[in-house]
Coordinates of C-alpha atoms and ligand atoms in Angstrom, one line a residue:
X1 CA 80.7 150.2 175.0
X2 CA 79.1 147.5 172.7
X3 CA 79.9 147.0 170.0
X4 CA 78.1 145.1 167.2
X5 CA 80.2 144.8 163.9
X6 CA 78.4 143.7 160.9
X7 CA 80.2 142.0 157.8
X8 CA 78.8 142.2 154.6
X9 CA 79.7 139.1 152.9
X10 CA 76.0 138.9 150.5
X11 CA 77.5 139.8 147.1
X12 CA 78.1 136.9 144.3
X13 CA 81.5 138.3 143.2
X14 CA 81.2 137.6 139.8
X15 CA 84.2 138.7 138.7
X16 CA 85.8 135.9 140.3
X17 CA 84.1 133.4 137.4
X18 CA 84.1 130.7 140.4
X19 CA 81.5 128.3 142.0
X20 CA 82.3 129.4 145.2
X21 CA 80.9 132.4 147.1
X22 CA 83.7 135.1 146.9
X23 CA 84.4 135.2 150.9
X24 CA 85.3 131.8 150.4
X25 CA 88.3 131.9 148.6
X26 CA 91.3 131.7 150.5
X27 CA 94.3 133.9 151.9
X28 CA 97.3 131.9 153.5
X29 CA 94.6 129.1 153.3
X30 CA 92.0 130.7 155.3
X31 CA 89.0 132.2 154.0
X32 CA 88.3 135.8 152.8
X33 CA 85.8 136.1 155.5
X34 CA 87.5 134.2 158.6
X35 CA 90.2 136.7 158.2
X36 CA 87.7 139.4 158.7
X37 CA 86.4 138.2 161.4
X38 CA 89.3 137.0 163.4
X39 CA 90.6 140.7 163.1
X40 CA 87.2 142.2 164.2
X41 CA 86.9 139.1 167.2
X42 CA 90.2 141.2 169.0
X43 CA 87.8 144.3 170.0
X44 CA 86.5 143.2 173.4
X45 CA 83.0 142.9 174.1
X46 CA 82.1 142.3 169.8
X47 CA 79.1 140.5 168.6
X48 CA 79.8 139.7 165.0
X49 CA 76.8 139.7 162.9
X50 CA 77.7 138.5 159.1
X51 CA 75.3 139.1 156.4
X52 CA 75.5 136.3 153.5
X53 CA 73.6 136.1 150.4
X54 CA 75.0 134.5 147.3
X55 CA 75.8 130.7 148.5
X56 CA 74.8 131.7 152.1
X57 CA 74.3 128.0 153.0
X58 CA 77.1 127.2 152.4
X59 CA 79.0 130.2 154.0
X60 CA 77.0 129.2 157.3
X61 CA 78.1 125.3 157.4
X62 CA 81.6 126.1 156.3
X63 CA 81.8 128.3 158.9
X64 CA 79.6 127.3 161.5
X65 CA 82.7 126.8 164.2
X66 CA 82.6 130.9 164.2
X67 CA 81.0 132.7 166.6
X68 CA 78.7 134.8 164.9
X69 CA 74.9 135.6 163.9
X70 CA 74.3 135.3 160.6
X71 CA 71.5 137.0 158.7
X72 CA 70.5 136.5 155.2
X73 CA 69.7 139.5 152.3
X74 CA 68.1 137.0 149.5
X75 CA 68.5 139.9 146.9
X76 CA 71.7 141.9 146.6
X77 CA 69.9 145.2 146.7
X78 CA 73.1 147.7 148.2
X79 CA 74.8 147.7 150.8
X80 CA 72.4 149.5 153.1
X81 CA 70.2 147.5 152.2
X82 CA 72.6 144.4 153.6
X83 CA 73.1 146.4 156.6
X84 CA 69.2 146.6 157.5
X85 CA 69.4 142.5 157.4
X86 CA 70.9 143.0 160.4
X87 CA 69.2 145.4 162.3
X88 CA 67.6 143.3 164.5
X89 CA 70.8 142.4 166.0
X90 CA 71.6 146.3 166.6
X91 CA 71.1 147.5 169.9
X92 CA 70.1 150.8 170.6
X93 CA 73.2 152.5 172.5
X94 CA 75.8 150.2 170.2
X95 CA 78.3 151.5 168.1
X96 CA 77.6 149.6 165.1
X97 CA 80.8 148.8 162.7
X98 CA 80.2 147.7 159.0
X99 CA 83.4 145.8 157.4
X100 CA 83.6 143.8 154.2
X101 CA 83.7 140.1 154.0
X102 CA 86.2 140.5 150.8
X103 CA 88.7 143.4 152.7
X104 CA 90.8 140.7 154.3
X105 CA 94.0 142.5 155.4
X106 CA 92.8 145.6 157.1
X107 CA 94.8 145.7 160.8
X108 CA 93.0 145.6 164.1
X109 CA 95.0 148.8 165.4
X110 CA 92.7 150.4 162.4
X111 CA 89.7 149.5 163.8
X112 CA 90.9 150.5 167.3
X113 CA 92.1 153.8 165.8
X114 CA 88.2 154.4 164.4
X115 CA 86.0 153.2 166.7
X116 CA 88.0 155.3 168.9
X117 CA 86.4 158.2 166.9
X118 CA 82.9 157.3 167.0
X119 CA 80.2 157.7 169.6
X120 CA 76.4 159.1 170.2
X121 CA 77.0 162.1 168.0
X122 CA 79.8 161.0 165.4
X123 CA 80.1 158.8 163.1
X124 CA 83.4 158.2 161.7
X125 CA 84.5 156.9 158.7
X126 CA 87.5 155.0 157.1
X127 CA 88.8 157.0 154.0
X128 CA 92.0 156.7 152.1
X129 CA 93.5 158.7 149.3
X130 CA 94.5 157.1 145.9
X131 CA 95.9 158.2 143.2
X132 CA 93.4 157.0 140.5
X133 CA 90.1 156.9 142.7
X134 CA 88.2 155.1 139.5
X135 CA 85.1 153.3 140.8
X136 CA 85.2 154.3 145.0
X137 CA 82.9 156.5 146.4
X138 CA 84.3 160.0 146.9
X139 CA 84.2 162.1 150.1
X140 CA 83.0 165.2 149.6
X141 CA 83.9 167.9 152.3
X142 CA 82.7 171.7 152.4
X143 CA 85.0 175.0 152.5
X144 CA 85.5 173.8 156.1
X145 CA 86.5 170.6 155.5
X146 CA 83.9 169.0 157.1
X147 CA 82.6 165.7 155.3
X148 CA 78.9 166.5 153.7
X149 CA 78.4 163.3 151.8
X150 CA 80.1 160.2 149.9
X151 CA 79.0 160.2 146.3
X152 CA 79.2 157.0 144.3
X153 CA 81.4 157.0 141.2
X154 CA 78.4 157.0 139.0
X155 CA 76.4 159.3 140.3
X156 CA 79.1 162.0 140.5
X157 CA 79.6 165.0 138.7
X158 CA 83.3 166.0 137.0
X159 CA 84.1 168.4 139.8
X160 CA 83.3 165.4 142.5
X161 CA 84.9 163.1 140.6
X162 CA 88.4 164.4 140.9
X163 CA 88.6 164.3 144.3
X164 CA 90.7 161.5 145.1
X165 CA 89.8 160.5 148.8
X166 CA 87.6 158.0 149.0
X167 CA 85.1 155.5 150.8
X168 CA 86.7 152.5 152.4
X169 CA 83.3 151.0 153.0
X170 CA 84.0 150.9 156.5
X171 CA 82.2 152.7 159.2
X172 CA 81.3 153.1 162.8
X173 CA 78.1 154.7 163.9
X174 CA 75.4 154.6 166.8
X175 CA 73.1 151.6 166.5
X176 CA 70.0 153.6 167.2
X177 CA 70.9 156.8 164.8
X178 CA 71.7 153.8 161.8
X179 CA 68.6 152.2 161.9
X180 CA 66.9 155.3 161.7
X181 CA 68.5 156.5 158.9
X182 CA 68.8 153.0 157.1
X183 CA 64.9 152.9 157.7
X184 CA 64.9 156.3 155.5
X185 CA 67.3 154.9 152.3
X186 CA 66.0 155.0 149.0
X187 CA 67.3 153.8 145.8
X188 CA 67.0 156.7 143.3
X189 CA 70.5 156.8 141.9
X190 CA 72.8 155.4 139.3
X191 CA 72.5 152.0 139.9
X192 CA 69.1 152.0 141.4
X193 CA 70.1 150.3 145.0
X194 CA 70.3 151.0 148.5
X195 CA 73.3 152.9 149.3
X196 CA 75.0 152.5 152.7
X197 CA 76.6 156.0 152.3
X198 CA 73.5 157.8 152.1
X199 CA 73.2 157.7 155.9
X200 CA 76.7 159.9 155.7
X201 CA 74.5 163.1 154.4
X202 CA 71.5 162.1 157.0
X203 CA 74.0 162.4 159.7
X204 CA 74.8 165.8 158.6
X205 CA 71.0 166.6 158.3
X206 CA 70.7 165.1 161.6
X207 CA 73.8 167.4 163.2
X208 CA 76.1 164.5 163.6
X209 CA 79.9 164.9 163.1
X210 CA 81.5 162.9 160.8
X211 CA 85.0 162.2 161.8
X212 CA 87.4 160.4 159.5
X213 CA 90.6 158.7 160.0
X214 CA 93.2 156.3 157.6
X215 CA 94.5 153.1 157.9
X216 CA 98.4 153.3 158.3
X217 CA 99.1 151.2 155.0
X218 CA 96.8 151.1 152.2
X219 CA 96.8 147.7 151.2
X220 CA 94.3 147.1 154.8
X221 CA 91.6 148.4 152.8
X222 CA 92.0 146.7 149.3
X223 CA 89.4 144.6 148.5
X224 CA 89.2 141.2 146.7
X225 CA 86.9 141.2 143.4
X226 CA 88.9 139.0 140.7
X227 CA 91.6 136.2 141.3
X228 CA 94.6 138.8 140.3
X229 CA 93.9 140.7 143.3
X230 CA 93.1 137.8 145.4
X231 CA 97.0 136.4 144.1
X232 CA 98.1 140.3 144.9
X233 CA 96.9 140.3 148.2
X234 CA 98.1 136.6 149.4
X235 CA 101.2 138.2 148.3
X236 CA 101.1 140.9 150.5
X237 CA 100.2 138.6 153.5
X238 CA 102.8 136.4 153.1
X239 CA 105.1 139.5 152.5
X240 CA 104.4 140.6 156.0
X241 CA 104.2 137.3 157.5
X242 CA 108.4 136.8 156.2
X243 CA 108.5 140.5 157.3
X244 CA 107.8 139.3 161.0
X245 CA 109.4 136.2 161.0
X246 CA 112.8 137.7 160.2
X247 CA 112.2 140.5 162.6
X248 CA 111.6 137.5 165.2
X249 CA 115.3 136.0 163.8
X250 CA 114.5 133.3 161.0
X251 CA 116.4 133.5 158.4
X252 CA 114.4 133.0 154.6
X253 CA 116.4 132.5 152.0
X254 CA 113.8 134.2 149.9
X255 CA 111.1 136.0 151.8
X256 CA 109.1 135.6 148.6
X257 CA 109.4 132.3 148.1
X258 CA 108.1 131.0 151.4
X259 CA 104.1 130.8 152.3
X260 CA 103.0 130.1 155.8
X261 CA 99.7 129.2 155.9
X262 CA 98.7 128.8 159.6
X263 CA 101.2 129.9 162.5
X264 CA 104.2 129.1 164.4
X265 CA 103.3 128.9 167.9
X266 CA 106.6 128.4 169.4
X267 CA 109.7 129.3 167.3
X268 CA 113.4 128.8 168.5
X269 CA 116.2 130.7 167.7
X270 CA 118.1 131.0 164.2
X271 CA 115.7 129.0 162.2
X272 CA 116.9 128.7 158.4
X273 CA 114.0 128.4 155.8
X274 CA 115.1 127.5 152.8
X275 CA 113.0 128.9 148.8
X276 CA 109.8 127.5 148.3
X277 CA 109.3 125.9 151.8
X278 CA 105.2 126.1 153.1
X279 CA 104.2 125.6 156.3
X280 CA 100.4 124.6 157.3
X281 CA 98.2 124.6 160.5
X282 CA 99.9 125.6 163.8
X283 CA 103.5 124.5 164.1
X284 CA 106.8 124.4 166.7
X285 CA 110.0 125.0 165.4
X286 CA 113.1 124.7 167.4
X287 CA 116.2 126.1 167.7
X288 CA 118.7 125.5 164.9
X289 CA 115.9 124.0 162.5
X290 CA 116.8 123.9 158.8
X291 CA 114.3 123.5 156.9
X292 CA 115.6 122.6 153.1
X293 CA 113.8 123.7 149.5
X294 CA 110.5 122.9 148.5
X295 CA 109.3 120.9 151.6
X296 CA 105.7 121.0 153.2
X297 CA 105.5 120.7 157.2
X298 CA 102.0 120.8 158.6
X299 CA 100.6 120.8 162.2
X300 CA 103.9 119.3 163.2
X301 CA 106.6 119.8 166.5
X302 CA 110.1 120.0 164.9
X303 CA 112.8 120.2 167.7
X304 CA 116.2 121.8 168.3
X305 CA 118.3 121.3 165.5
X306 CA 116.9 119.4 163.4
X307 CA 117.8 119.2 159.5
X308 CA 115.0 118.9 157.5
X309 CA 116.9 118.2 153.4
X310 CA 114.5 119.0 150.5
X311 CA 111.3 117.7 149.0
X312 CA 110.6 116.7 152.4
X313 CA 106.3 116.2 153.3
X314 CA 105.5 116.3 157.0
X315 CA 102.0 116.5 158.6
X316 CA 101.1 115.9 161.9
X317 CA 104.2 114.5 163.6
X318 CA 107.1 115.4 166.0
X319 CA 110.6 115.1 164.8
X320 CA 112.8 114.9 168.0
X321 CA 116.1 117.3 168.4
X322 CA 118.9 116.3 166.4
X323 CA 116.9 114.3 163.9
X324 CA 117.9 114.2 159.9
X325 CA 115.1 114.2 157.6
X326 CA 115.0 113.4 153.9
X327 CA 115.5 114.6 151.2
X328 CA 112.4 113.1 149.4
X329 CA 110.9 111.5 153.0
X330 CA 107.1 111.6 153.7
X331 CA 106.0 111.5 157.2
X332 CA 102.5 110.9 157.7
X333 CA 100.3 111.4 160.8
X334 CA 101.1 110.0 163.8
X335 CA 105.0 109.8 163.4
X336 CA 106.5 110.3 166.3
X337 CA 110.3 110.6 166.1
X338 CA 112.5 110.5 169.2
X339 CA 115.8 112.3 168.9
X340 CA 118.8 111.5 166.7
X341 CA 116.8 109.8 164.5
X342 CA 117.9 109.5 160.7
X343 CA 114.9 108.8 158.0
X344 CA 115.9 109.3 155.0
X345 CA 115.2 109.5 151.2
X346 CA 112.2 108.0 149.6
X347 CA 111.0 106.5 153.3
X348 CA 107.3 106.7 154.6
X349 CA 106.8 106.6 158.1
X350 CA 102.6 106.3 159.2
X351 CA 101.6 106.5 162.4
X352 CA 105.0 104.9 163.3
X353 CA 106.6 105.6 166.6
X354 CA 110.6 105.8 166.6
X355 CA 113.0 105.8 169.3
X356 CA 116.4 107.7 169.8
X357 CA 119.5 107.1 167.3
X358 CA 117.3 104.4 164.8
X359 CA 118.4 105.1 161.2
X360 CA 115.8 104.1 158.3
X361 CA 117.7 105.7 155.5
X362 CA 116.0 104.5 152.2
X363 CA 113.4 103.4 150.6
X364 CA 111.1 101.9 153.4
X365 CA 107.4 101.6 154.5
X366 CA 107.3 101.9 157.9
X367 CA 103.6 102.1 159.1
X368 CA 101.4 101.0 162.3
X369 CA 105.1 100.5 164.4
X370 CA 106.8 101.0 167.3
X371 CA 110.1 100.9 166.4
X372 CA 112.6 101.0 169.7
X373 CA 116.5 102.9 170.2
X374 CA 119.4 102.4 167.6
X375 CA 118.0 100.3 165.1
X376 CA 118.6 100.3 161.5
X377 CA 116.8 99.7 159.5
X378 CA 117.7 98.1 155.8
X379 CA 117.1 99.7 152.6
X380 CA 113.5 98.6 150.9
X381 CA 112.5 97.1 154.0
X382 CA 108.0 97.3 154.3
X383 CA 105.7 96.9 157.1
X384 CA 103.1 94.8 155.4
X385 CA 100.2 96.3 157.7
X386 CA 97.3 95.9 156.2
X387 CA 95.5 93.1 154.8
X388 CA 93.0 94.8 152.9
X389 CA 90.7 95.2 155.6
X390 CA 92.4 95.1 158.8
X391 CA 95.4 97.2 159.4
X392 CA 98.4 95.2 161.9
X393 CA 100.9 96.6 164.2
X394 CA 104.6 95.6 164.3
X395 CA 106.9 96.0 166.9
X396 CA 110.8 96.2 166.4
X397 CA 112.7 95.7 169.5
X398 CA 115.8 98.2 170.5
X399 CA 118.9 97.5 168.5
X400 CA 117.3 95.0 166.3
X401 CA 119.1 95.1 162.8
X402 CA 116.4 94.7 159.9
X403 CA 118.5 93.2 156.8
X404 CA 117.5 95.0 153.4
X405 CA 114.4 94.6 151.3
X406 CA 113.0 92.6 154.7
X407 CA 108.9 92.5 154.2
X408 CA 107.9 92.5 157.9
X409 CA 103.8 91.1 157.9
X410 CA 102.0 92.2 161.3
X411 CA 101.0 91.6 163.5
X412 CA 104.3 90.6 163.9
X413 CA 107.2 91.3 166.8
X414 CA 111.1 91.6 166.3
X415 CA 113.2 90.7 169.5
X416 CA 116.1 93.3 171.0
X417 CA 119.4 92.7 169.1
X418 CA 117.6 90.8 166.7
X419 CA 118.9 90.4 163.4
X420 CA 117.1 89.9 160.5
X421 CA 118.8 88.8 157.1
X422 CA 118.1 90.6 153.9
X423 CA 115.2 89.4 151.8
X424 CA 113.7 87.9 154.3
X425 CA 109.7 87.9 154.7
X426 CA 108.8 87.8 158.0
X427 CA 105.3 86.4 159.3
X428 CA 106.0 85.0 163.1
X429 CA 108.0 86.9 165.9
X430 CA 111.0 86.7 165.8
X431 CA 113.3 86.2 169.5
X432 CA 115.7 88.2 170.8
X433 CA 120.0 88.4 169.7
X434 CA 119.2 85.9 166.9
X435 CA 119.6 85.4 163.4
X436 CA 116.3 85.4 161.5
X437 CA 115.8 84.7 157.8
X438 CA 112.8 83.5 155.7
X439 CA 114.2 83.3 152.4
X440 CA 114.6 80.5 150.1
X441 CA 118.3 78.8 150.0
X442 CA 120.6 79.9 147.1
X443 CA 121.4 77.1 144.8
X444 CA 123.9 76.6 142.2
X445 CA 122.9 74.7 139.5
X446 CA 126.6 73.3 138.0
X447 CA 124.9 71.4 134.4
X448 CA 122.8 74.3 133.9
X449 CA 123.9 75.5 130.5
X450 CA 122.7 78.5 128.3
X451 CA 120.6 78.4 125.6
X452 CA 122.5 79.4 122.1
X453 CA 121.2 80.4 119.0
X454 CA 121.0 78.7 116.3
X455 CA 122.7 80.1 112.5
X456 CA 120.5 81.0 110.3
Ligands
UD1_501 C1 81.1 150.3 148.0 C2 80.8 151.7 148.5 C3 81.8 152.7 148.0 C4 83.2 152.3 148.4 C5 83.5 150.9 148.0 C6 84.8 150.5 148.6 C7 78.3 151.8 148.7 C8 77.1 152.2 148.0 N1 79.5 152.1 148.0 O1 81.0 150.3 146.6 O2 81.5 154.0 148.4 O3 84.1 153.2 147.8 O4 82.5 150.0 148.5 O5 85.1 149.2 148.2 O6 78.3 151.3 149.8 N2 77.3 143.7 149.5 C9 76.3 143.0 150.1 N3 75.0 143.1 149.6 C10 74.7 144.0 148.7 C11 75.8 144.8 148.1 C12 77.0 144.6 148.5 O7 76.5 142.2 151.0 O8 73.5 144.1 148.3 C13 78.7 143.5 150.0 C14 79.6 142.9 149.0 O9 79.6 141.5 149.0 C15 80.9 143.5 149.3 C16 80.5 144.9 150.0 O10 79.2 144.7 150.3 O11 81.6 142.8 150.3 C17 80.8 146.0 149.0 O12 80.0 145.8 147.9 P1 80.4 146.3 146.5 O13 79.4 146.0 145.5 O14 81.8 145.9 146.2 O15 80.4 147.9 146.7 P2 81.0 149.0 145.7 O16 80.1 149.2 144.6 O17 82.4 148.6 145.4
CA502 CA1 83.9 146.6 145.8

């Protein structure tokens, strides 16, 4: 079976009060609209056709690494009228399925559950009851109970407007019977526009079944129109994010204080997340990782137990097993930290490659390097790796001992068991199990005397 799914994502979303075209905002950092679509990319055989309107440009090169048509309704004139931007893309024998660009959460086992329903002669629609049905369309059934039409909130009568299930929007129908009908819309109602849930009374006209079904939890089918929901529903993400994340055996201090936006691609045992920890792009997390309060780790390989103290920023690196971290350490792209390595507070590490058991435990630049196996180094100690146009590498040699507030200029290389004394600045390579210091010669000046003031 085909299927072509169509995403209306055309509307301006005022409501929003935001330059950017609603779809666009984001949900665990991903956009309204990618989230729809990487739900309806799990049903096999899909061709995605997503109809932008409102800032469709830049929808289309924002998004241009997805896999979709795109098709463009210049005026917002309903959401049939949407649909028919895309009939060209509708085959004849396809089930066609419309979802909305700005209903982010609903589940794939949803979709699965209605397509399931639909074929030549039924459509089926998504419906759910609420309490307070204010502003949906309403689903009207006969004595029977058979579904006769969806009447808009402002076209309705009293009577229709009590009924309290409603229109999710979303839909599955034959391609062929939908373009017929769409063909057939008018827009002589309420709001003067083309109404996608007309063709629900011109498949009853036409002897077509409509067949309903509801998403397991509502929240699949709440929309985004104003930046309250959009917080309410990045809450409810992250909500079932923690969910599965503690069902997989990490522990979260406080599952709502913790925000992954991206995913965990391989996660070890008895992980330990401390409050306000986010997590970015696709991450490994080990066995035994701590991860301490308010740190940021993204697209980064943390191994087996690893402690990871707080206020810690980590982006594209790997933190070998049995490494310390922090608190207050940045580690830039391209760290690469063997294991039993100790970096801690207020230390930078930039593209910086560290071998097993070296300590760099505060306040240090270490950028462009290869640093070798148990070395330690001093407190304020820099890489000066950069000239203002150039950038230098330095290379630190296994066990070397870099004294405190050393300022190493690259290109520069530091022998094995080198030592170099504090305060030094270093600008030629220094050998092997010796001494080094550049630093001028304390004097003692014995006829020095102070200056005293003088009585007024
Ligand atoms: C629509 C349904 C209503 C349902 C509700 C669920 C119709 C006529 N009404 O109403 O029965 O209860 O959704 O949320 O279908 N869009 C376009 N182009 C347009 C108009 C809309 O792309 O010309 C897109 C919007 O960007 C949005 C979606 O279609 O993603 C729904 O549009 P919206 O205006 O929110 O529809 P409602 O009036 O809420
Ligand atoms: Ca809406």
């Amino acid at each position: 079976m085909q299927i072509t799914t169509i995403i209306l994502a055309a509307g301006k979303g005022t409501r929003m009060r935001s330059e950017l075209p609603k779809v666009m905002h984001k949900i665990a950092g991903k956009s309204l609209l990618e989230h729809v679509y990487q739900t309806s990319k799990q049903i096999p055989g899909n061709a995605i056709t997503v109809v932008v309107g409102h800032g469709a440009d830049f929808i289309r090169d924002s998004l241009a690494h997805l896999n979709v048509n795109w098709a463009e309704q210049s005026q917002q004139l309903g959401t049939g009228h949407a649909v028919q931007q895309a009939a060209e893309q509708i085959g004849d024998d396809d089930i066609v399925l419309v979802l909305y660009g700005d209903v982010p959460l609903l589940k794939f086992a949803t979709l699965q559950n209605l397509l399931g329903k639909a074929d030549k002669e039924t459509l089926a629609l998504l419906t759910i009851n609420f309490d307070d049905p204010t502003g949906y369309g309403r689903i009207i059934r006969d004595a029977t109970g058979r579904v006769t039409k969806i009447v808009e909130q402002k076209d309705a009568t009293p009577l229709e407007l009590a009924v309290t299930e409603v229109n999710t929007g979303i839909m599955a129908v034959n391609g062929q019977k939908i373009k017929k009908w769409l063909a057939q819309l008018g827009n002589d109602n309420a709001q003067g526009e083309y109404y996608l849930t007309d063709v629900v009374e011109m498949a009853v006209a036409d002897g077509v079944l409509v067949s309903t079904c509801q998403p397991q939890a509502s929240n699949e089918v709440l929309g985004v129109n104003n930046r309250l929901q959009l917080s309410q529903l990045e809450r409810l993400y992250q909500q079932a994010q923690a969910e599965i994340l503690m069902e997989q055996g990490v522990t979260l201090i406080d599952p709502l204080r913790f925000d992954l936006r991206g995913s965990i691609t391989q996660l070890g045992q008895d992980v330990e997340i401390d409050v306000n920890v986010i997590l970015e792009g696709q991450l490994v997390l080990g066995n035994n990782v701590k991860i301490g309060t308010n740190s940021q780790i993204k697209n980064s390989v943390i191994g087996d137990n690893v402690q990871i103290f707080a206020n810690c920023i980590i982006e594209d690196a790997v933190v070998g097993a049995n490494s310390r971290i922090g608190p207050f350490a940045r580690l830039r792209p391209g760290t690469v930290l063997s294991q039993d390595v100790h970096i801690g507070n207020f230390v930078e590490l930039k593209n910086a490659v560290v071998a097993e058991n070296s300590k760099i435990n505060h306040l240090s630049y270490i950028g462009d390097a290869s640093v070798g196996c148990q070395v330690n180094i001093g407190a304020g100690t820099i890489t000066c790796n950069y000239d203002g146009v150039n950038k230098f590498n330095t290379v630190i040699g296994d066990r070397a001992f870099i004294g405190s507030n050393s300022q190493l200029v690259a290109p520069v290389t530091i022998g094995a068991n080198a030592t170099i004394g504090a305060g030094s600045t270093i600008t030629e390579d220094c050998p092997d199990n010796q001494l080094t210091l550049a630093r001028a010669k304390q004097v003692t000046v014995s006829t020095w005397q102070r200056p005293v003031k003088k009585d007024t």
